[in-house]
Coordinates of C-alpha atoms in Angstrom, one line a residue:
M16 CA 136.7 154.6 167.1
D17 CA 135.1 151.5 164.7
V18 CA 136.2 149.2 167.2
E19 CA 133.9 151.0 170.1
V20 CA 131.3 151.8 167.6
E21 CA 130.6 148.5 166.3
E22 CA 130.7 146.7 170.4
E23 CA 128.1 149.8 171.8
R24 CA 126.5 148.1 169.0
A25 CA 127.3 144.5 169.4
G26 CA 125.6 145.3 173.3
M27 CA 122.5 147.0 171.8
S28 CA 121.3 144.2 169.6
W29 CA 119.9 142.0 172.5
L30 CA 118.3 145.1 173.7
I31 CA 116.8 146.0 170.3
A32 CA 116.3 142.1 169.3
F33 CA 114.0 141.6 172.6
L34 CA 112.0 144.6 171.6
H35 CA 111.3 143.4 168.2
G36 CA 110.1 140.2 168.9
F37 CA 107.3 141.2 170.4
P38 CA 104.7 139.5 169.0
H39 CA 103.0 141.6 166.5
V40 CA 99.4 141.8 166.5
R41 CA 95.7 143.6 165.7
F42 CA 92.8 143.4 167.9
S43 CA 91.5 140.8 165.5
F44 CA 94.7 138.0 167.5
E45 CA 96.0 138.6 163.6
S46 CA 99.9 138.7 162.6
V47 CA 101.9 141.6 161.2
A48 CA 104.4 141.5 159.8
A49 CA 107.2 143.0 162.5
V50 CA 108.2 146.4 160.3
F51 CA 108.6 149.4 161.1
Q52 CA 106.1 150.9 158.9
P53 CA 104.4 154.0 161.0
E54 CA 102.8 155.2 158.3
D55 CA 99.9 151.4 157.9
G56 CA 97.3 151.2 159.7
K57 CA 97.9 147.1 160.6
Y58 CA 101.0 147.9 162.0
R59 CA 99.7 151.1 164.6
E60 CA 96.8 149.1 165.6
A61 CA 99.2 146.3 167.0
L62 CA 101.9 148.9 168.7
I63 CA 97.9 150.3 169.4
F64 CA 97.2 146.8 171.1
W65 CA 99.9 145.7 173.3
A66 CA 99.2 149.7 174.7
A67 CA 95.4 147.8 175.5
A68 CA 96.8 145.1 177.6
T69 CA 99.0 146.9 178.8
L70 CA 96.2 149.4 180.8
L71 CA 93.2 146.5 180.9
L72 CA 95.7 145.0 183.1
A73 CA 96.1 147.7 184.6
A74 CA 92.2 148.2 185.1
L75 CA 92.6 144.6 186.6
L76 CA 95.1 145.5 189.0
L77 CA 92.9 148.6 189.5
I78 CA 90.0 146.2 190.5
V79 CA 91.6 144.2 193.3
I80 CA 92.1 147.2 194.8
I81 CA 88.7 148.6 195.3
A82 CA 87.9 145.1 196.6
V83 CA 90.3 145.2 198.8
W84 CA 89.3 148.8 199.4
V85 CA 85.5 147.7 200.0
A86 CA 85.8 144.9 202.4
R87 CA 88.1 146.3 204.6
C88 CA 85.2 149.4 204.9
C89 CA 82.7 146.7 206.1
S90 CA 84.9 145.4 208.0
R91 CA 84.7 145.5 212.0
S92 CA 87.1 146.4 214.1
D93 CA 87.5 147.7 217.9
Q94 CA 88.9 151.6 217.2
N95 CA 89.0 151.9 221.0
V96 CA 91.9 149.4 220.7
K97 CA 94.9 149.6 219.6
S98 CA 98.1 148.4 219.3
I99 CA 100.7 150.1 218.8
R100 CA 103.0 147.8 217.2
K101 CA 100.3 147.0 214.7
V102 CA 100.4 151.0 214.1
R103 CA 104.3 151.0 214.5
N104 CA 104.9 147.7 212.3
L105 CA 101.7 149.6 209.4
S106 CA 103.9 153.1 209.4
T107 CA 107.7 151.7 209.1
L108 CA 105.1 149.2 206.1
L109 CA 104.8 151.9 204.1
F110 CA 107.6 154.3 203.9
V111 CA 109.1 151.7 203.4
V112 CA 107.5 150.6 199.9
S113 CA 107.4 154.8 199.8
I114 CA 111.7 154.5 199.2
F115 CA 110.8 151.4 196.4
C116 CA 108.2 153.8 194.8
F117 CA 110.7 156.7 195.1
I118 CA 113.8 154.8 193.9
S119 CA 111.5 153.7 190.6
L120 CA 110.4 157.7 190.3
G121 CA 114.3 158.0 190.0
L122 CA 115.0 155.5 187.9
C123 CA 112.2 156.9 185.5
L124 CA 114.1 160.0 185.8
F125 CA 116.9 159.2 184.9
G126 CA 115.3 156.3 182.1
N127 CA 114.5 159.6 180.1
E128 CA 116.8 162.0 180.1
H129 CA 118.4 159.5 178.9
M130 CA 116.6 159.1 176.0
N131 CA 116.3 162.8 175.6
R132 CA 119.4 162.6 175.4
G133 CA 120.3 160.2 173.4
V134 CA 117.1 161.0 170.3
S135 CA 118.2 164.8 171.5
S136 CA 121.7 163.5 169.6
A137 CA 120.3 161.8 167.2
V138 CA 118.1 165.2 165.8
D139 CA 121.3 167.3 166.1
S140 CA 123.5 164.5 163.7
V141 CA 120.4 165.5 161.6
D142 CA 121.0 168.7 161.4
D143 CA 123.9 169.1 160.7
A144 CA 123.7 166.1 157.7
D145 CA 121.3 168.3 156.3
R146 CA 123.3 172.0 156.0
N147 CA 125.7 169.8 154.4
I148 CA 123.7 168.8 152.0
R149 CA 121.6 172.5 151.9
L150 CA 124.9 173.0 151.2
A151 CA 126.1 170.5 148.6
E152 CA 123.0 171.6 147.0
V153 CA 123.9 175.6 146.5
Q154 CA 127.5 173.8 145.4
R155 CA 125.9 171.6 142.9
Q156 CA 124.0 174.8 141.4
N157 CA 126.4 177.0 140.8
L158 CA 128.5 174.2 139.2
N159 CA 126.2 174.0 137.3
L160 CA 125.3 177.2 136.2
T161 CA 129.2 177.7 135.5
N162 CA 128.3 174.5 133.3
R163 CA 125.8 176.2 131.7
N164 CA 128.5 179.2 130.8
I165 CA 130.9 176.8 129.0
T166 CA 127.7 175.4 127.3
A167 CA 127.3 179.0 125.6
H168 CA 130.7 180.0 125.6
L169 CA 130.8 176.7 123.2
E170 CA 128.4 177.5 120.9
S171 CA 130.3 181.4 120.0
L172 CA 132.7 179.7 119.0
A173 CA 131.4 177.2 116.8
T174 CA 129.7 180.6 115.9
L175 CA 133.0 182.4 115.3
V176 CA 134.9 179.2 113.7
K177 CA 131.7 178.6 110.8
N178 CA 131.5 181.9 110.1
S179 CA 134.9 181.9 109.1
S180 CA 135.0 178.1 107.8
A181 CA 135.4 179.5 104.0
T182 CA 139.1 180.4 104.9
I183 CA 140.2 178.0 107.4
N184 CA 142.7 174.9 106.6
E185 CA 140.4 171.9 105.8
T186 CA 142.5 170.0 108.3
L187 CA 142.4 172.7 110.9
F188 CA 138.2 172.9 110.5
N189 CA 138.0 169.3 110.7
E190 CA 140.3 169.5 114.0
T191 CA 138.3 172.1 115.6
V192 CA 134.9 170.3 114.6
V193 CA 136.2 166.6 116.1
L194 CA 137.3 169.0 119.3
F195 CA 133.8 170.8 119.3
K196 CA 132.8 167.3 119.9
N197 CA 134.4 166.4 122.7
L198 CA 133.9 169.2 124.2
S199 CA 130.2 169.4 124.3
L200 CA 130.3 165.1 124.8
S201 CA 132.5 166.1 128.2
V202 CA 129.5 169.3 129.2
D203 CA 126.2 166.5 128.1
A204 CA 128.8 163.9 130.8
V205 CA 128.6 166.6 133.1
N206 CA 125.3 167.3 133.1
S207 CA 124.1 164.0 133.0
S208 CA 126.4 163.1 136.4
L209 CA 125.1 166.3 138.4
G210 CA 121.3 165.6 137.0
Q211 CA 122.0 161.8 139.3
I212 CA 124.4 164.3 142.0
A213 CA 121.1 166.7 142.3
A214 CA 118.4 162.9 142.6
V215 CA 120.5 161.2 145.9
L216 CA 120.0 164.8 147.3
T217 CA 116.5 165.7 147.0
D218 CA 115.9 162.4 148.4
L219 CA 118.5 163.3 151.2
K220 CA 115.9 165.8 151.9
F221 CA 114.1 163.4 153.1
L222 CA 115.9 162.9 156.6
R223 CA 114.8 166.6 157.2
S224 CA 110.6 166.1 157.2
A225 CA 110.8 163.0 158.9
N226 CA 113.6 164.8 161.6
D227 CA 110.9 167.3 162.2
W228 CA 108.6 164.3 163.5
V229 CA 111.5 162.8 165.6
E230 CA 111.4 166.0 167.1
R231 CA 108.3 167.0 167.4
I232 CA 106.8 164.1 169.3
E233 CA 110.6 163.5 171.7
F234 CA 109.1 167.3 172.7
E235 CA 106.6 165.9 173.7
R236 CA 107.1 163.1 174.7
W237 CA 109.5 164.0 177.5
V238 CA 107.3 167.1 178.7
I239 CA 104.6 164.1 179.6
C240 CA 106.7 162.1 181.2
A241 CA 108.6 164.1 183.6
S242 CA 105.7 166.9 184.1
L243 CA 103.5 163.6 185.4
L244 CA 106.2 162.0 187.1
S245 CA 107.1 166.1 189.2
I246 CA 103.5 165.9 190.2
M247 CA 104.2 161.9 190.9
I248 CA 106.9 162.0 193.3
V249 CA 104.3 165.4 195.2
V250 CA 101.8 163.2 196.2
L251 CA 104.0 160.3 196.9
F252 CA 106.2 162.6 198.9
A253 CA 102.7 164.0 201.2
G254 CA 101.7 160.1 201.3
A255 CA 104.6 159.5 202.8
V256 CA 105.0 162.5 205.2
A257 CA 101.6 161.4 207.0
F258 CA 102.8 158.3 207.0
C259 CA 105.4 158.7 208.9
R260 CA 103.1 161.4 211.5
R261 CA 100.6 158.4 211.7
N262 CA 97.9 161.1 210.2
K263 CA 94.6 159.4 209.1
K264 CA 93.3 162.3 207.1
G265 CA 96.4 162.5 205.0
T266 CA 96.4 159.0 204.6
V267 CA 93.2 159.0 203.5
V268 CA 93.6 161.8 200.9
F269 CA 96.8 160.1 199.9
S270 CA 95.1 157.0 199.4
A271 CA 92.2 159.3 196.8
F272 CA 95.3 160.6 194.9
G273 CA 97.0 157.8 195.0
V274 CA 94.4 156.1 192.3
V275 CA 95.6 159.3 190.0
I276 CA 99.3 158.6 190.3
F277 CA 98.8 155.6 189.5
L278 CA 96.7 155.6 186.4
V279 CA 98.8 157.9 185.3
S280 CA 101.7 155.9 186.2
W281 CA 100.3 152.2 184.0
M282 CA 99.6 154.9 181.6
L283 CA 103.1 156.4 181.0
L284 CA 103.7 152.4 180.6
A285 CA 101.1 151.9 177.7
L286 CA 103.0 155.1 175.8
M287 CA 106.8 153.6 176.3
L288 CA 105.8 150.5 175.0
A289 CA 104.3 151.2 172.0
L290 CA 106.9 153.9 170.9
S291 CA 109.9 151.4 172.3
L292 CA 108.3 148.6 170.2
G293 CA 108.3 150.7 167.3
L294 CA 111.8 152.2 167.9
A295 CA 113.2 148.9 167.9
D296 CA 111.9 147.6 164.9
Y297 CA 113.3 150.8 163.5
C298 CA 116.1 150.0 164.6
A299 CA 116.5 146.0 163.3
A300 CA 115.9 146.7 160.4
P301 CA 115.9 150.0 158.8
D302 CA 116.1 149.7 155.1
P303 CA 112.7 148.7 154.2
F304 CA 111.8 152.0 156.0
L305 CA 114.1 154.1 154.3
E306 CA 112.9 152.2 150.5
R307 CA 109.7 152.8 150.5
H308 CA 111.2 156.4 151.1
M309 CA 114.2 157.0 149.5
S310 CA 115.7 155.6 146.3
D311 CA 118.4 152.7 145.5
S312 CA 120.6 155.5 145.8
S313 CA 120.5 157.4 148.1
R314 CA 120.0 154.0 150.6
Q315 CA 123.6 153.3 149.4
T316 CA 124.8 156.5 149.8
I317 CA 123.4 156.6 153.7
S318 CA 125.1 152.8 154.1
F319 CA 128.6 154.2 152.4
Y320 CA 128.3 157.4 155.5
R321 CA 128.1 154.6 157.8
D322 CA 130.4 151.9 156.9
C323 CA 133.0 154.2 155.9
N324 CA 137.0 154.7 157.3
V325 CA 137.4 158.7 157.3
T326 CA 140.4 159.0 155.3
G327 CA 142.5 162.4 154.3
S328 CA 141.3 162.0 150.6
H329 CA 138.8 164.7 149.1
D330 CA 138.2 161.7 146.3
N331 CA 136.6 159.3 149.7
V332 CA 132.2 159.5 148.2
P333 CA 129.5 157.8 148.3
P334 CA 129.4 156.2 144.6
A335 CA 125.7 156.4 143.9
I336 CA 127.6 160.8 144.1
A337 CA 129.4 160.7 140.8
V338 CA 131.3 163.1 141.8
G339 CA 134.8 162.0 140.9
N340 CA 133.2 161.7 137.1
V341 CA 132.7 165.4 136.9
S342 CA 136.3 165.9 138.7
N343 CA 137.3 163.4 135.2
F344 CA 135.0 165.1 132.4
L345 CA 136.4 168.1 133.6
S346 CA 139.9 167.7 133.2
Q347 CA 138.9 165.7 129.7
M348 CA 137.4 169.3 129.1
Q349 CA 140.3 171.7 130.8
T350 CA 142.4 169.6 128.4
T351 CA 140.6 169.7 125.7
E352 CA 140.3 173.6 125.3
T353 CA 143.7 174.0 125.3
S354 CA 144.5 171.6 122.6
L355 CA 141.1 173.7 121.0
E356 CA 143.1 177.1 122.3
A357 CA 146.4 176.5 120.4
V358 CA 144.6 175.3 116.4
L359 CA 142.0 178.7 116.4
Q360 CA 145.3 180.7 117.3
K361 CA 147.2 179.3 114.2
I362 CA 143.2 179.8 112.2
F363 CA 143.1 183.1 113.5
N364 CA 146.8 184.6 114.4
E365 CA 146.1 185.2 118.1
S366 CA 142.6 187.7 116.8
A367 CA 141.2 190.1 119.3
E368 CA 137.7 188.2 118.8
M369 CA 139.5 184.6 119.6
K370 CA 141.2 185.4 122.7
N371 CA 138.6 186.8 124.1
A372 CA 135.8 184.0 123.8
V373 CA 138.9 181.3 124.4
S374 CA 139.7 183.4 127.8
L375 CA 136.1 182.9 128.6
L376 CA 136.0 179.4 128.1
A377 CA 139.5 178.7 129.6
G378 CA 137.5 180.7 133.1
D379 CA 134.5 178.8 133.3
L380 CA 136.1 175.3 133.0
S381 CA 138.7 176.9 136.4
L382 CA 136.1 178.1 137.9
S383 CA 134.0 174.9 137.5
L384 CA 137.4 172.5 139.0
K385 CA 136.8 174.3 141.8
S386 CA 133.5 174.3 142.4
V387 CA 133.6 170.1 142.2
G388 CA 137.0 170.1 144.1
A389 CA 134.3 171.7 147.6
L390 CA 131.1 169.9 146.3
E391 CA 133.8 166.7 146.8
S392 CA 135.1 167.2 150.0
T393 CA 131.3 169.2 151.7
V394 CA 130.1 164.9 150.5
S395 CA 133.6 163.1 151.7
C396 CA 133.5 160.2 154.3
Y397 CA 134.5 162.6 156.7
S398 CA 131.6 165.1 156.3
F399 CA 128.6 162.7 156.5
R400 CA 130.8 159.7 159.3
D401 CA 130.1 161.3 162.3
D402 CA 127.2 163.4 161.2
M403 CA 125.6 159.0 161.0
T404 CA 127.1 157.4 163.4
R405 CA 125.7 159.4 166.1
I406 CA 122.1 159.4 164.4
H407 CA 122.7 155.1 165.0
N408 CA 123.9 155.5 168.2
G409 CA 121.4 158.2 169.6
L410 CA 118.7 156.6 168.2
C411 CA 119.7 152.4 168.5
S412 CA 121.7 153.2 171.7
E413 CA 121.4 155.5 173.8
G414 CA 117.7 155.8 172.7
I415 CA 116.4 152.0 173.6
M416 CA 118.7 151.6 176.7
G417 CA 116.7 155.0 177.9
A418 CA 113.3 153.3 176.5
F419 CA 113.9 150.0 178.3
I420 CA 114.5 151.7 181.7
L421 CA 111.9 154.4 181.4
L422 CA 110.1 150.5 181.2
V423 CA 111.0 148.5 184.2
S424 CA 111.0 151.9 186.1
L425 CA 107.6 152.5 185.0
L426 CA 106.6 148.9 185.6
L427 CA 108.4 148.7 189.1
I428 CA 106.5 152.2 189.9
G429 CA 103.1 150.8 189.2
V430 CA 103.6 147.8 190.5
F431 CA 104.8 149.7 194.2
L432 CA 102.1 151.5 193.7
F433 CA 99.7 148.6 193.2
I434 CA 100.9 146.7 196.7
L435 CA 101.1 150.8 198.2
L436 CA 97.5 151.3 197.7
L437 CA 96.7 147.4 199.4
I438 CA 98.5 147.8 202.4
V439 CA 97.1 152.5 203.1
C440 CA 93.5 151.1 203.7
R441 CA 94.7 149.0 207.2
A442 CA 95.4 152.6 208.1
W443 CA 91.9 154.5 208.2
Q444 CA 91.2 151.7 211.3
L445 CA 94.1 151.6 213.0
F446 CA 95.7 156.2 212.4
T447 CA 94.0 158.3 214.7
I448 CA 93.3 162.0 213.3
R449 CA 95.8 164.6 214.4
P450 CA 94.2 167.8 216.2
T451 CA 95.8 171.4 215.5
D452 CA 98.7 172.3 216.4
Y453 CA 97.9 176.8 217.0
I454 CA 94.8 177.8 217.9
E455 CA 93.8 181.5 216.9
V456 CA 93.8 183.8 219.1
D457 CA 90.1 184.2 219.3
E458 CA 89.3 180.5 218.9
D459 CA 89.0 178.9 222.5
D460 CA 91.4 176.3 223.3
P461 CA 90.1 172.7 223.5
F462 CA 91.7 171.8 226.3
F463 CA 90.1 174.5 228.3
P464 CA 87.4 176.8 226.7
R465 CA 86.4 179.6 228.0
A466 CA 83.4 178.4 229.8
H467 CA 86.4 176.8 232.7
D468 CA 86.8 180.5 233.7
T469 CA 89.9 180.7 236.3
S470 CA 89.2 184.2 237.4
T471 CA 87.2 182.8 240.7
I472 CA 90.5 181.6 242.8
P473 CA 89.1 178.7 244.6
V474 CA 90.4 179.0 248.4
D475 CA 92.8 175.2 247.8
I476 CA 94.5 177.4 245.2
Y477 CA 98.2 177.6 247.6
G478 CA 97.9 173.2 247.7
T479 CA 97.9 172.3 251.3
H480 CA 95.9 174.2 254.0
V481 CA 99.4 174.7 256.1
Y482 CA 100.0 178.3 255.3
N483 CA 97.0 179.5 254.3
P484 CA 95.3 181.6 256.3
R485 CA 92.1 181.9 255.3
T486 CA 91.7 178.6 255.8
R487 CA 92.9 178.6 259.2
F488 CA 90.1 181.3 259.9
A489 CA 87.4 179.1 257.5
N490 CA 88.4 176.1 260.0
S491 CA 88.8 178.4 263.4
I492 CA 84.9 179.2 263.2
E493 CA 83.5 175.9 261.9
S494 CA 85.3 173.4 265.1
D495 CA 84.4 177.5 267.6
T496 CA 80.3 176.5 266.2
E497 CA 81.0 173.3 266.8
N498 CA 82.4 173.4 270.3
G499 CA 79.2 175.4 271.0
R500 CA 77.0 173.6 269.9
A501 CA 78.2 170.5 270.7
G502 CA 79.2 171.4 274.9
G503 CA 80.2 168.9 276.3
D504 CA 81.9 166.8 273.6
H505 CA 85.2 169.8 273.0
E506 CA 88.1 166.6 274.0
T507 CA 86.2 164.7 272.2
A508 CA 87.5 166.8 269.0
N509 CA 90.4 168.4 270.5
T510 CA 91.2 165.2 270.4
T511 CA 91.2 164.5 266.8
T512 CA 91.7 167.9 265.5
P513 CA 95.1 168.9 264.9
L514 CA 97.0 171.0 267.0
W515 CA 96.8 173.4 264.1
Q516 CA 93.1 173.4 263.6
R517 CA 91.8 173.6 268.0
S518 CA 89.9 176.1 268.8
A519 CA 89.3 177.5 271.9
P520 CA 88.4 175.6 275.3
P521 CA 84.1 176.3 276.4
P522 CA 83.6 179.1 278.3
A523 CA 82.6 178.2 282.9
V524 CA 78.9 178.0 282.9
G525 CA 78.5 181.0 284.4
Q526 CA 79.8 182.9 281.8
T527 CA 77.4 184.9 279.2
S528 CA 76.9 185.0 275.7
T529 CA 77.9 188.5 275.2
N530 CA 81.6 187.8 277.1
R531 CA 82.6 185.0 274.7
S532 CA 80.7 187.3 272.0
A533 CA 83.8 188.9 273.2
R534 CA 85.9 186.4 273.3
E535 CA 86.3 185.2 269.9
M536 CA 85.8 188.9 268.4
D537 CA 89.5 189.5 269.9
S538 CA 90.9 186.3 268.9
I539 CA 89.9 186.8 265.5
D540 CA 91.4 190.3 265.9
L541 CA 95.3 188.6 267.8
R542 CA 94.7 186.4 264.3
L543 CA 94.4 188.5 261.1
E544 CA 96.5 191.1 263.1
R545 CA 99.6 187.4 263.0
F546 CA 98.8 186.6 259.4
D547 CA 99.1 190.8 258.4
V548 CA 95.1 190.3 256.9

């Protein structure tokens, strides 16, 4: 496991060195030390400098886009002459660039989740370490309380011996005084060691406050990135649909929203660049930051947990947390208490008062040994090693990698959107406005409005005059009239007129008009009967 951790740290070292190598300058081009110190205004200004430089580049690209759009709007082109090949190629090119934008957005979402997973892992590990620190603090307080009880019981025994000093052998009395003195020194040494442990545990509580800030910043960063990237995907999808349909109206609308997501992508890039540089500065040199908020013993403790080898023994604890000294002092106190109990039995001949006082002191010492064992187990290497490793890997391995992927992806989406917005203006003139596919019931049909009513059926509805009786009837009347009017031109007309449209021969010279009218009426009746009219 240690070999894998070292290899992972070595793999991320080049990335941390790359981001850490960015020059840190203020707006006045004054150099600033590349040391993570967010409470310093000059350092924050150096990070904001890079964010401002990114936004300035985005503004220059936006000016180029606007200039190209204005030039395209002012150019003259024949709207009636549109090459189908040009339209197809332009639509294909816009769709291909949109595909690259979608790929970049997918990488952005992946980098965002990767960074969030790493930072969340570090936050959870800090929470676990904080729970162990709180447990150790409770055990230290219990041990401190037990040590106070030992002091009180020693004082009661000392009072008992002092009151009976007149009847005690001088040699035994002097031996008792030496034992009491040794116990008092051991109690003071235990109190001193517990005070050192308390100082280290109090400094380690700084991790809790720093963890709250990191968790809040990461949550807001993840929500902002995820929301804006989702909106960009929706807008880009609508634009891709308009490109495929070659819809002029949809393309124009996408151009307006495309400028918005273009600016959003570069704003996210500026934000992530500042955060990534700060994270890289911390991972490159975390000690200067910890020195300003923790004591030397606390920093040594964190370094010990980060580099120690996990073993099954409880005595594998940081040197700054002197639990081993407390355990040794308590063992000495237990040995001294046994000797003191033997001397007091000789002096007081196993009196009930003496036995009660000695049993209370022995019980306190036994409870102290149990408490120091629990404290030693809580602050041992195997209790914090995994948490400290996950904290470092979450921030400086997965977090840095996710931040770098997000930076590169945002840069790519910014470049591809710039190219897309430069090309899309050509579609304003080549694409056409697509009509509505469906109309409401009460609306007029755009291709055949109601003004052209078809209630009156035309004569030639059948498409030919061959089988239309009405047409043949009308033609026969016109032919008879012309023949009667033309007279001698009957044969010529019959020669040029089709067989089915020829009229009856002209009447004889002596025939009256009444007979001709009667003959025409008979002919009409006969034709009507033939066609069932």
